[in-house]
């Protein structure tokens, strides 16, 4: 009786985790955009693989004995996977935009491709539009609007 | 019990093969970097499954190191697709 319960618990954990990973791999084909693939990867590394690793820990405990070394390593693996996938997704998203990947034609918003509304237009002079187009919190003493103009594609060469 | 581990390892291996097929047919570099990250983490799952089949608990140490070093592979792929810029 106990063997049936432990087998079903370990089976649920490991095969459930495997289903998450293979669903994420199939989703890479059905999606039309590189940015959506970034979102489709999060169930695999955030939930699928931690479930598999916890299943391996439960299996080890049932076969031999409870060891603190195994469960400490399982905790490190789960924490490291969640942290690494979060940081990696952030860095990859920024790099994919800066490398110029094409967007899905059904995308509605693309705010990084246009200039923000509070930015002063440098080609129209600094007497007529400077009082309405100053960024919030910056002193409008003149001459500071060209220094902090953001460019979405080509920037930060001197960093 | 080994049947469960075999089924899980076959599913992870299938996800690696599907990911490699996606890398071979991709049109832009961002897709290749993202699917490469998925292939790397599926390899960690296969190493954990092997630790039960061979009855050795030292493979869990290899999985710990691989999951910590995974951030290096991801940031390196991101640096490659922007041609060296941050």
GROMACS .gro file of C-alpha atoms in nm:
model
  245
    1UNK     CA    1   0.000   0.000   0.000
    2UNK     CA    2   0.277   0.241   0.089
    3UNK     CA    3   0.457   0.159  -0.234
    4UNK     CA    4   0.153   0.260  -0.441
    5UNK     CA    5   0.134   0.598  -0.267
    6UNK     CA    6   0.504   0.674  -0.306
    7UNK     CA    7   0.508   0.561  -0.668
    8UNK     CA    8   0.211   0.782  -0.751
    9UNK     CA    9   0.363   1.085  -0.574
   10UNK     CA   10   0.697   1.049  -0.752
   11UNK     CA   11   0.521   0.977  -1.083
   12UNK     CA   12   0.302   1.284  -1.049
   13UNK     CA   13   0.600   1.507  -0.974
   14UNK     CA   14   0.833   1.380  -1.244
   15UNK     CA   15   0.589   1.320  -1.529
   16UNK     CA   16   0.407   1.645  -1.452
   17UNK     CA   17   0.735   1.832  -1.472
   18UNK     CA   18   0.821   1.656  -1.796
   19UNK     CA   19   0.487   1.757  -1.947
   20UNK     CA   20   0.557   2.122  -1.864
   21UNK     CA   21   0.893   2.107  -2.041
   22UNK     CA   22   0.765   1.934  -2.353
   23UNK     CA   23   0.472   2.175  -2.378
   24UNK     CA   24   0.714   2.463  -2.370
   25UNK     CA   25   0.924   2.301  -2.642
   26UNK     CA   26   0.620   2.252  -2.868
   27UNK     CA   27   0.514   2.613  -2.805
   28UNK     CA   28   0.836   2.733  -2.966
   29UNK     CA   29   0.696   2.619  -3.301
   30UNK     CA   30   0.344   2.752  -3.271
   31UNK     CA   31   0.438   3.107  -3.182
   32UNK     CA   32   0.526   3.368  -3.443
   33UNK     CA   33   0.754   3.602  -3.252
   34UNK     CA   34   1.086   3.596  -3.069
   35UNK     CA   35   0.943   3.796  -2.778
   36UNK     CA   36   0.660   3.548  -2.728
   37UNK     CA   37   0.909   3.263  -2.718
   38UNK     CA   38   1.069   3.439  -2.424
   39UNK     CA   39   0.738   3.417  -2.238
   40UNK     CA   40   0.677   3.058  -2.349
   41UNK     CA   41   1.001   2.947  -2.185
   42UNK     CA   42   0.910   3.040  -1.829
   43UNK     CA   43   0.694   2.733  -1.742
   44UNK     CA   44   0.981   2.502  -1.833
   45UNK     CA   45   1.254   2.650  -1.618
   46UNK     CA   46   1.036   2.799  -1.344
   47UNK     CA   47   0.801   2.511  -1.272
   48UNK     CA   48   0.879   2.204  -1.484
   49UNK     CA   49   1.241   2.147  -1.393
   50UNK     CA   50   1.199   2.228  -1.020
   51UNK     CA   51   0.922   1.965  -1.005
   52UNK     CA   52   1.150   1.706  -1.166
   53UNK     CA   53   1.429   1.788  -0.921
   54UNK     CA   54   1.196   1.763  -0.619
   55UNK     CA   55   1.074   1.428  -0.754
   56UNK     CA   56   1.432   1.303  -0.767
   57UNK     CA   57   1.480   1.415  -0.405
   58UNK     CA   58   1.167   1.231  -0.288
   59UNK     CA   59   1.277   0.917  -0.474
   60UNK     CA   60   1.618   0.928  -0.311
   61UNK     CA   61   1.464   0.970   0.034
   62UNK     CA   62   1.234   0.675  -0.016
   63UNK     CA   63   1.503   0.442  -0.152
   64UNK     CA   64   1.777   0.510   0.103
   65UNK     CA   65   1.714   0.751   0.390
   66UNK     CA   66   1.664   1.116   0.463
   67UNK     CA   67   1.992   1.296   0.404
   68UNK     CA   68   2.050   1.666   0.459
   69UNK     CA   69   2.306   1.682   0.176
   70UNK     CA   70   2.057   1.580  -0.092
   71UNK     CA   71   1.783   1.816   0.023
   72UNK     CA   72   2.024   2.105   0.061
   73UNK     CA   73   2.136   2.057  -0.296
   74UNK     CA   74   1.776   2.029  -0.416
   75UNK     CA   75   1.698   2.363  -0.245
   76UNK     CA   76   2.002   2.523  -0.411
   77UNK     CA   77   1.898   2.390  -0.753
   78UNK     CA   78   1.540   2.518  -0.725
   79UNK     CA   79   1.650   2.865  -0.605
   80UNK     CA   80   1.922   2.891  -0.866
   81UNK     CA   81   1.688   2.790  -1.150
   82UNK     CA   82   1.427   3.050  -1.061
   83UNK     CA   83   1.689   3.325  -1.021
   84UNK     CA   84   1.881   3.231  -1.336
   85UNK     CA   85   1.573   3.211  -1.555
   86UNK     CA   86   1.451   3.551  -1.431
   87UNK     CA   87   1.781   3.731  -1.488
   88UNK     CA   88   1.835   3.550  -1.816
   89UNK     CA   89   1.493   3.643  -1.948
   90UNK     CA   90   1.555   4.008  -1.868
   91UNK     CA   91   1.894   4.015  -2.039
   92UNK     CA   92   1.772   3.816  -2.340
   93UNK     CA   93   1.467   4.038  -2.389
   94UNK     CA   94   1.681   4.349  -2.399
   95UNK     CA   95   1.933   4.187  -2.634
   96UNK     CA   96   1.664   4.058  -2.871
   97UNK     CA   97   1.519   4.409  -2.904
   98UNK     CA   98   1.860   4.568  -2.958
   99UNK     CA   99   1.949   4.313  -3.224
  100UNK     CA  100   1.644   4.417  -3.423
  101UNK     CA  101   1.425   4.109  -3.428
  102UNK     CA  102   1.101   4.159  -3.625
  103UNK     CA  103   0.779   4.190  -3.429
  104UNK     CA  104   0.457   4.004  -3.490
  105UNK     CA  105   0.238   4.207  -3.729
  106UNK     CA  106  -0.048   4.184  -3.478
  107UNK     CA  107   0.148   4.370  -3.208
  108UNK     CA  108  -0.045   4.670  -3.079
  109UNK     CA  109   0.207   4.865  -2.873
  110UNK     CA  110   0.567   4.945  -2.953
  111UNK     CA  111   0.651   5.232  -2.720
  112UNK     CA  112   1.028   5.201  -2.754
  113UNK     CA  113   1.022   5.286  -3.123
  114UNK     CA  114   0.892   5.641  -3.076
  115UNK     CA  115   1.017   5.934  -2.870
  116UNK     CA  116   0.848   6.012  -2.540
  117UNK     CA  117   0.607   6.303  -2.517
  118UNK     CA  118   0.797   6.505  -2.258
  119UNK     CA  119   1.112   6.528  -2.466
  120UNK     CA  120   1.193   6.867  -2.618
  121UNK     CA  121   1.232   6.867  -2.994
  122UNK     CA  122   1.592   6.981  -3.060
  123UNK     CA  123   1.529   7.096  -3.418
  124UNK     CA  124   1.263   7.357  -3.335
  125UNK     CA  125   1.475   7.587  -3.119
  126UNK     CA  126   1.467   7.640  -2.744
  127UNK     CA  127   1.234   7.935  -2.699
  128UNK     CA  128   0.887   7.824  -2.802
  129UNK     CA  129   0.861   7.464  -2.691
  130UNK     CA  130   1.096   7.443  -2.398
  131UNK     CA  131   0.848   7.530  -2.127
  132UNK     CA  132   0.598   7.263  -2.226
  133UNK     CA  133   0.840   6.984  -2.315
  134UNK     CA  134   1.073   6.964  -2.017
  135UNK     CA  135   1.114   6.631  -1.842
  136UNK     CA  136   0.976   6.622  -1.490
  137UNK     CA  137   1.228   6.699  -1.220
  138UNK     CA  138   1.500   6.851  -1.440
  139UNK     CA  139   1.579   7.222  -1.426
  140UNK     CA  140   1.485   7.390  -1.753
  141UNK     CA  141   1.775   7.634  -1.758
  142UNK     CA  142   1.838   7.545  -2.122
  143UNK     CA  143   2.086   7.327  -2.297
  144UNK     CA  144   2.003   7.009  -2.110
  145UNK     CA  145   1.755   6.862  -2.353
  146UNK     CA  146   2.011   6.734  -2.598
  147UNK     CA  147   2.212   6.550  -2.337
  148UNK     CA  148   1.948   6.302  -2.224
  149UNK     CA  149   1.775   6.216  -2.546
  150UNK     CA  150   1.720   5.840  -2.555
  151UNK     CA  151   1.776   5.643  -2.871
  152UNK     CA  152   1.623   5.299  -2.875
  153UNK     CA  153   1.847   5.119  -3.122
  154UNK     CA  154   2.191   5.277  -3.127
  155UNK     CA  155   2.302   5.390  -2.786
  156UNK     CA  156   2.555   5.343  -2.510
  157UNK     CA  157   2.864   5.313  -2.718
  158UNK     CA  158   3.073   5.487  -2.459
  159UNK     CA  159   2.978   5.262  -2.170
  160UNK     CA  160   0.997   0.315  -1.044
  161UNK     CA  161   1.254   0.308  -1.319
  162UNK     CA  162   0.973   0.324  -1.575
  163UNK     CA  163   0.877   0.669  -1.445
  164UNK     CA  164   1.235   0.791  -1.474
  165UNK     CA  165   1.268   0.650  -1.825
  166UNK     CA  166   0.946   0.822  -1.938
  167UNK     CA  167   1.066   1.155  -1.794
  168UNK     CA  168   1.405   1.125  -1.959
  169UNK     CA  169   1.245   1.040  -2.294
  170UNK     CA  170   1.024   1.351  -2.264
  171UNK     CA  171   1.325   1.570  -2.185
  172UNK     CA  172   1.519   1.416  -2.475
  173UNK     CA  173   1.227   1.482  -2.709
  174UNK     CA  174   1.218   1.845  -2.596
  175UNK     CA  175   1.590   1.874  -2.674
  176UNK     CA  176   1.536   1.732  -3.024
  177UNK     CA  177   1.239   1.961  -3.088
  178UNK     CA  178   1.447   2.257  -2.968
  179UNK     CA  179   1.733   2.165  -3.200
  180UNK     CA  180   1.490   2.144  -3.492
  181UNK     CA  181   1.366   2.491  -3.400
  182UNK     CA  182   1.722   2.626  -3.389
  183UNK     CA  183   1.800   2.482  -3.733
  184UNK     CA  184   1.492   2.637  -3.896
  185UNK     CA  185   1.494   2.975  -3.722
  186UNK     CA  186   1.521   3.300  -3.915
  187UNK     CA  187   1.652   3.541  -3.652
  188UNK     CA  188   1.916   3.516  -3.385
  189UNK     CA  189   1.692   3.592  -3.089
  190UNK     CA  190   1.496   3.271  -3.137
  191UNK     CA  191   1.815   3.069  -3.142
  192UNK     CA  192   1.935   3.220  -2.815
  193UNK     CA  193   1.605   3.157  -2.636
  194UNK     CA  194   1.566   2.796  -2.752
  195UNK     CA  195   1.932   2.731  -2.669
  196UNK     CA  196   1.860   2.829  -2.311
  197UNK     CA  197   1.575   2.577  -2.302
  198UNK     CA  198   1.802   2.300  -2.438
  199UNK     CA  199   2.061   2.377  -2.169
  200UNK     CA  200   1.810   2.345  -1.886
  201UNK     CA  201   1.664   2.023  -2.026
  202UNK     CA  202   2.013   1.876  -2.015
  203UNK     CA  203   2.021   1.944  -1.641
  204UNK     CA  204   1.699   1.743  -1.605
  205UNK     CA  205   1.854   1.448  -1.788
  206UNK     CA  206   2.154   1.453  -1.552
  207UNK     CA  207   1.918   1.442  -1.252
  208UNK     CA  208   1.732   1.145  -1.402
  209UNK     CA  209   2.060   0.961  -1.452
  210UNK     CA  210   2.139   0.997  -1.082
  211UNK     CA  211   1.851   0.761  -1.002
  212UNK     CA  212   1.922   0.505  -1.273
  213UNK     CA  213   2.288   0.468  -1.180
  214UNK     CA  214   2.217   0.493  -0.804
  215UNK     CA  215   2.478   0.762  -0.747
  216UNK     CA  216   2.412   1.079  -0.554
  217UNK     CA  217   2.714   1.267  -0.691
  218UNK     CA  218   2.527   1.359  -1.011
  219UNK     CA  219   2.323   1.602  -0.801
  220UNK     CA  220   2.643   1.804  -0.746
  221UNK     CA  221   2.687   1.829  -1.123
  222UNK     CA  222   2.330   1.957  -1.155
  223UNK     CA  223   2.394   2.221  -0.885
  224UNK     CA  224   2.698   2.355  -1.069
  225UNK     CA  225   2.524   2.345  -1.407
  226UNK     CA  226   2.223   2.540  -1.283
  227UNK     CA  227   2.444   2.810  -1.127
  228UNK     CA  228   2.664   2.843  -1.437
  229UNK     CA  229   2.355   2.862  -1.661
  230UNK     CA  230   2.339   3.236  -1.614
  231UNK     CA  231   2.680   3.266  -1.779
  232UNK     CA  232   2.559   3.080  -2.088
  233UNK     CA  233   2.249   3.298  -2.114
  234UNK     CA  234   2.435   3.628  -2.080
  235UNK     CA  235   2.696   3.509  -2.331
  236UNK     CA  236   2.424   3.425  -2.585
  237UNK     CA  237   2.270   3.769  -2.529
  238UNK     CA  238   2.605   3.936  -2.584
  239UNK     CA  239   2.659   3.737  -2.905
  240UNK     CA  240   2.333   3.838  -3.073
  241UNK     CA  241   2.400   4.209  -3.018
  242UNK     CA  242   2.750   4.174  -3.163
  243UNK     CA  243   2.933   4.269  -2.847
  244UNK     CA  244   2.732   4.569  -2.731
  245UNK     CA  245   2.568   4.576  -2.394
   0.00000   0.00000   0.00000
